[in-house]
Amino acid sequence: EEAAKQAQEEAQRRAEEERLLEEERKREMVKEQKRAAKLRREQLYREMEAAQYRELCVWNTVNNPDRRLLQVEGSTVSFPSDANANYCNVLTCEALEEGIIYYEFIMHQLGDEQWCGVTLDPAQGGMRISGWNLRAWTYYCGRRWEHPQAFHEGIPGLHDHKKVLKQFARVSSGD
């Protein structure tokens, strides 16, 4: 009888241990499911944020009066040589209406001069307004040609509506 009682107590103890282990496994599984759900929500949030700005990366060549001068592949804009023009201003499809945006311009190949920046005036697309007369906040890359006058014609740097705010070194192709 004593041995049967001990066996029964041992069985109850093992059953209780197994119940506690099963509860711990369930708690861990719930924690893992919550972590996975949180990661999915964070990923969805990042995708929604990216989609909000996706149109900013689409160049508005359709409304550019001089689109014939441009070649666009994805986010890359090229300006092949043209006998009648040596520049063409390009704008994005969507305007920046609020918030802060980080822009990165990669200069694969520079011919002579390059302005990159932000404007409030969508009418500045095309070749009607030269870089020197842009109503915009721009980074001017400087002249490419090696002549002493090139260093005096325009100061490379951050410009605010034709006024130099901060001077920088000239940018080269690949920068």
PDB file of N, CA, C and O in Angstrom, residues 2-3 16-17 32 43-44 51 56 68 81 86-87 92 109 122-123 128 134 145 149 166 168:
ATOM      1  N   GLU A   2       1.919   1.266   0.812  1.00  0.00           N
ATOM      2  CA  GLU A   2       2.851   2.406   0.869  1.00  0.00           C
ATOM      3  C   GLU A   2       3.521   2.592  -0.481  1.00  0.00           C
ATOM      4  O   GLU A   2       3.679   3.725  -0.955  1.00  0.00           O
ATOM      5  N   ALA A   3       3.931   1.543  -1.115  1.00  0.00           N
ATOM      6  CA  ALA A   3       4.582   1.627  -2.420  1.00  0.00           C
ATOM      7  C   ALA A   3       3.613   2.158  -3.472  1.00  0.00           C
ATOM      8  O   ALA A   3       3.977   2.955  -4.344  1.00  0.00           O
ATOM      9  N   GLU A  16       2.378  16.978 -12.798  1.00  0.00           N
ATOM     10  CA  GLU A  16       2.449  18.421 -12.496  1.00  0.00           C
ATOM     11  C   GLU A  16       3.641  19.059 -13.210  1.00  0.00           C
ATOM     12  O   GLU A  16       3.534  20.153 -13.767  1.00  0.00           O
ATOM     13  N   GLU A  17       4.793  18.383 -13.224  1.00  0.00           N
ATOM     14  CA  GLU A  17       5.977  18.887 -13.930  1.00  0.00           C
ATOM     15  C   GLU A  17       5.695  19.021 -15.422  1.00  0.00           C
ATOM     16  O   GLU A  17       6.046  20.026 -16.042  1.00  0.00           O
ATOM     17  N   GLU A  32       6.774  34.222 -28.861  1.00  0.00           N
ATOM     18  CA  GLU A  32       7.342  34.169 -30.217  1.00  0.00           C
ATOM     19  C   GLU A  32       6.335  34.674 -31.251  1.00  0.00           C
ATOM     20  O   GLU A  32       6.696  35.392 -32.175  1.00  0.00           O
ATOM     21  N   GLN A  43       7.627  45.789 -40.446  1.00  0.00           N
ATOM     22  CA  GLN A  43       7.920  45.663 -41.875  1.00  0.00           C
ATOM     23  C   GLN A  43       6.836  46.342 -42.701  1.00  0.00           C
ATOM     24  O   GLN A  43       7.122  47.070 -43.650  1.00  0.00           O
ATOM     25  N   LEU A  44       5.585  46.133 -42.332  1.00  0.00           N
ATOM     26  CA  LEU A  44       4.471  46.767 -43.039  1.00  0.00           C
ATOM     27  C   LEU A  44       4.566  48.289 -42.918  1.00  0.00           C
ATOM     28  O   LEU A  44       4.359  49.010 -43.898  1.00  0.00           O
ATOM     29  N   ALA A  51       6.383  53.544 -49.613  1.00  0.00           N
ATOM     30  CA  ALA A  51       5.393  53.794 -50.666  1.00  0.00           C
ATOM     31  C   ALA A  51       4.969  55.254 -50.681  1.00  0.00           C
ATOM     32  O   ALA A  51       4.701  55.818 -51.742  1.00  0.00           O
ATOM     33  N   LEU A  56       8.250  60.333 -55.348  1.00  0.00           N
ATOM     34  CA  LEU A  56       9.297  61.352 -55.376  1.00  0.00           C
ATOM     35  C   LEU A  56      10.481  60.893 -56.219  1.00  0.00           C
ATOM     36  O   LEU A  56      11.286  61.701 -56.655  1.00  0.00           O
ATOM     37  N   ARG A  68      12.286  65.562 -74.931  1.00  0.00           N
ATOM     38  CA  ARG A  68      12.998  64.928 -76.046  1.00  0.00           C
ATOM     39  C   ARG A  68      14.506  64.885 -75.798  1.00  0.00           C
ATOM     40  O   ARG A  68      15.216  64.086 -76.395  1.00  0.00           O
ATOM     41  N   SER A  81      24.038  64.408 -75.456  1.00  0.00           N
ATOM     42  CA  SER A  81      24.447  65.665 -76.097  1.00  0.00           C
ATOM     43  C   SER A  81      23.422  66.099 -77.138  1.00  0.00           C
ATOM     44  O   SER A  81      22.852  65.292 -77.854  1.00  0.00           O
ATOM     45  N   ASN A  86      22.500  72.659 -73.834  1.00  0.00           N
ATOM     46  CA  ASN A  86      23.533  72.011 -73.025  1.00  0.00           C
ATOM     47  C   ASN A  86      23.060  71.745 -71.604  1.00  0.00           C
ATOM     48  O   ASN A  86      23.854  71.425 -70.742  1.00  0.00           O
ATOM     49  N   TYR A  87      21.759  71.884 -71.339  1.00  0.00           N
ATOM     50  CA  TYR A  87      21.195  71.536 -70.043  1.00  0.00           C
ATOM     51  C   TYR A  87      19.695  71.316 -70.184  1.00  0.00           C
ATOM     52  O   TYR A  87      19.075  71.719 -71.171  1.00  0.00           O
ATOM     53  N   THR A  92      10.656  65.949 -60.205  1.00  0.00           N
ATOM     54  CA  THR A  92       9.969  64.705 -59.868  1.00  0.00           C
ATOM     55  C   THR A  92       8.465  64.854 -60.100  1.00  0.00           C
ATOM     56  O   THR A  92       7.955  65.958 -60.244  1.00  0.00           O
ATOM     57  N   GLN A 109      28.089  60.564 -64.453  1.00  0.00           N
ATOM     58  CA  GLN A 109      28.922  61.213 -65.474  1.00  0.00           C
ATOM     59  C   GLN A 109      28.532  62.684 -65.556  1.00  0.00           C
ATOM     60  O   GLN A 109      27.371  62.999 -65.736  1.00  0.00           O
ATOM     61  N   PRO A 122       7.221  74.376 -60.169  1.00  0.00           N
ATOM     62  CA  PRO A 122       7.238  73.306 -61.167  1.00  0.00           C
ATOM     63  C   PRO A 122       7.443  73.814 -62.588  1.00  0.00           C
ATOM     64  O   PRO A 122       7.737  73.041 -63.489  1.00  0.00           O
ATOM     65  N   ALA A 123       7.336  75.109 -62.819  1.00  0.00           N
ATOM     66  CA  ALA A 123       7.529  75.664 -64.163  1.00  0.00           C
ATOM     67  C   ALA A 123       9.013  75.735 -64.544  1.00  0.00           C
ATOM     68  O   ALA A 123       9.339  76.138 -65.648  1.00  0.00           O
ATOM     69  N   ARG A 128      14.286  76.306 -70.253  1.00  0.00           N
ATOM     70  CA  ARG A 128      13.997  77.742 -70.307  1.00  0.00           C
ATOM     71  C   ARG A 128      14.757  78.538 -69.254  1.00  0.00           C
ATOM     72  O   ARG A 128      15.043  79.709 -69.433  1.00  0.00           O
ATOM     73  N   LEU A 134      17.944  79.626 -61.518  1.00  0.00           N
ATOM     74  CA  LEU A 134      16.944  78.790 -60.843  1.00  0.00           C
ATOM     75  C   LEU A 134      16.474  79.442 -59.557  1.00  0.00           C
ATOM     76  O   LEU A 134      17.261  79.980 -58.786  1.00  0.00           O
ATOM     77  N   TRP A 145      35.650  72.164 -66.951  1.00  0.00           N
ATOM     78  CA  TRP A 145      36.814  72.435 -67.790  1.00  0.00           C
ATOM     79  C   TRP A 145      37.939  73.059 -66.980  1.00  0.00           C
ATOM     80  O   TRP A 145      37.727  73.801 -66.045  1.00  0.00           O
ATOM     81  N   GLN A 149      39.533  80.571 -65.448  1.00  0.00           N
ATOM     82  CA  GLN A 149      38.242  81.249 -65.384  1.00  0.00           C
ATOM     83  C   GLN A 149      37.162  80.327 -64.812  1.00  0.00           C
ATOM     84  O   GLN A 149      36.196  80.787 -64.213  1.00  0.00           O
ATOM     85  N   LYS A 166      27.192  78.033 -48.590  1.00  0.00           N
ATOM     86  CA  LYS A 166      28.344  77.276 -48.115  1.00  0.00           C
ATOM     87  C   LYS A 166      29.112  76.778 -49.320  1.00  0.00           C
ATOM     88  O   LYS A 166      28.552  76.177 -50.222  1.00  0.00           O
ATOM     89  N   PHE A 168      31.777  74.380 -51.302  1.00  0.00           N
ATOM     90  CA  PHE A 168      32.279  73.014 -51.232  1.00  0.00           C
ATOM     91  C   PHE A 168      33.257  72.775 -52.377  1.00  0.00           C
ATOM     92  O   PHE A 168      33.357  73.596 -53.311  1.00  0.00           O
TER      93      PHE A 168
END
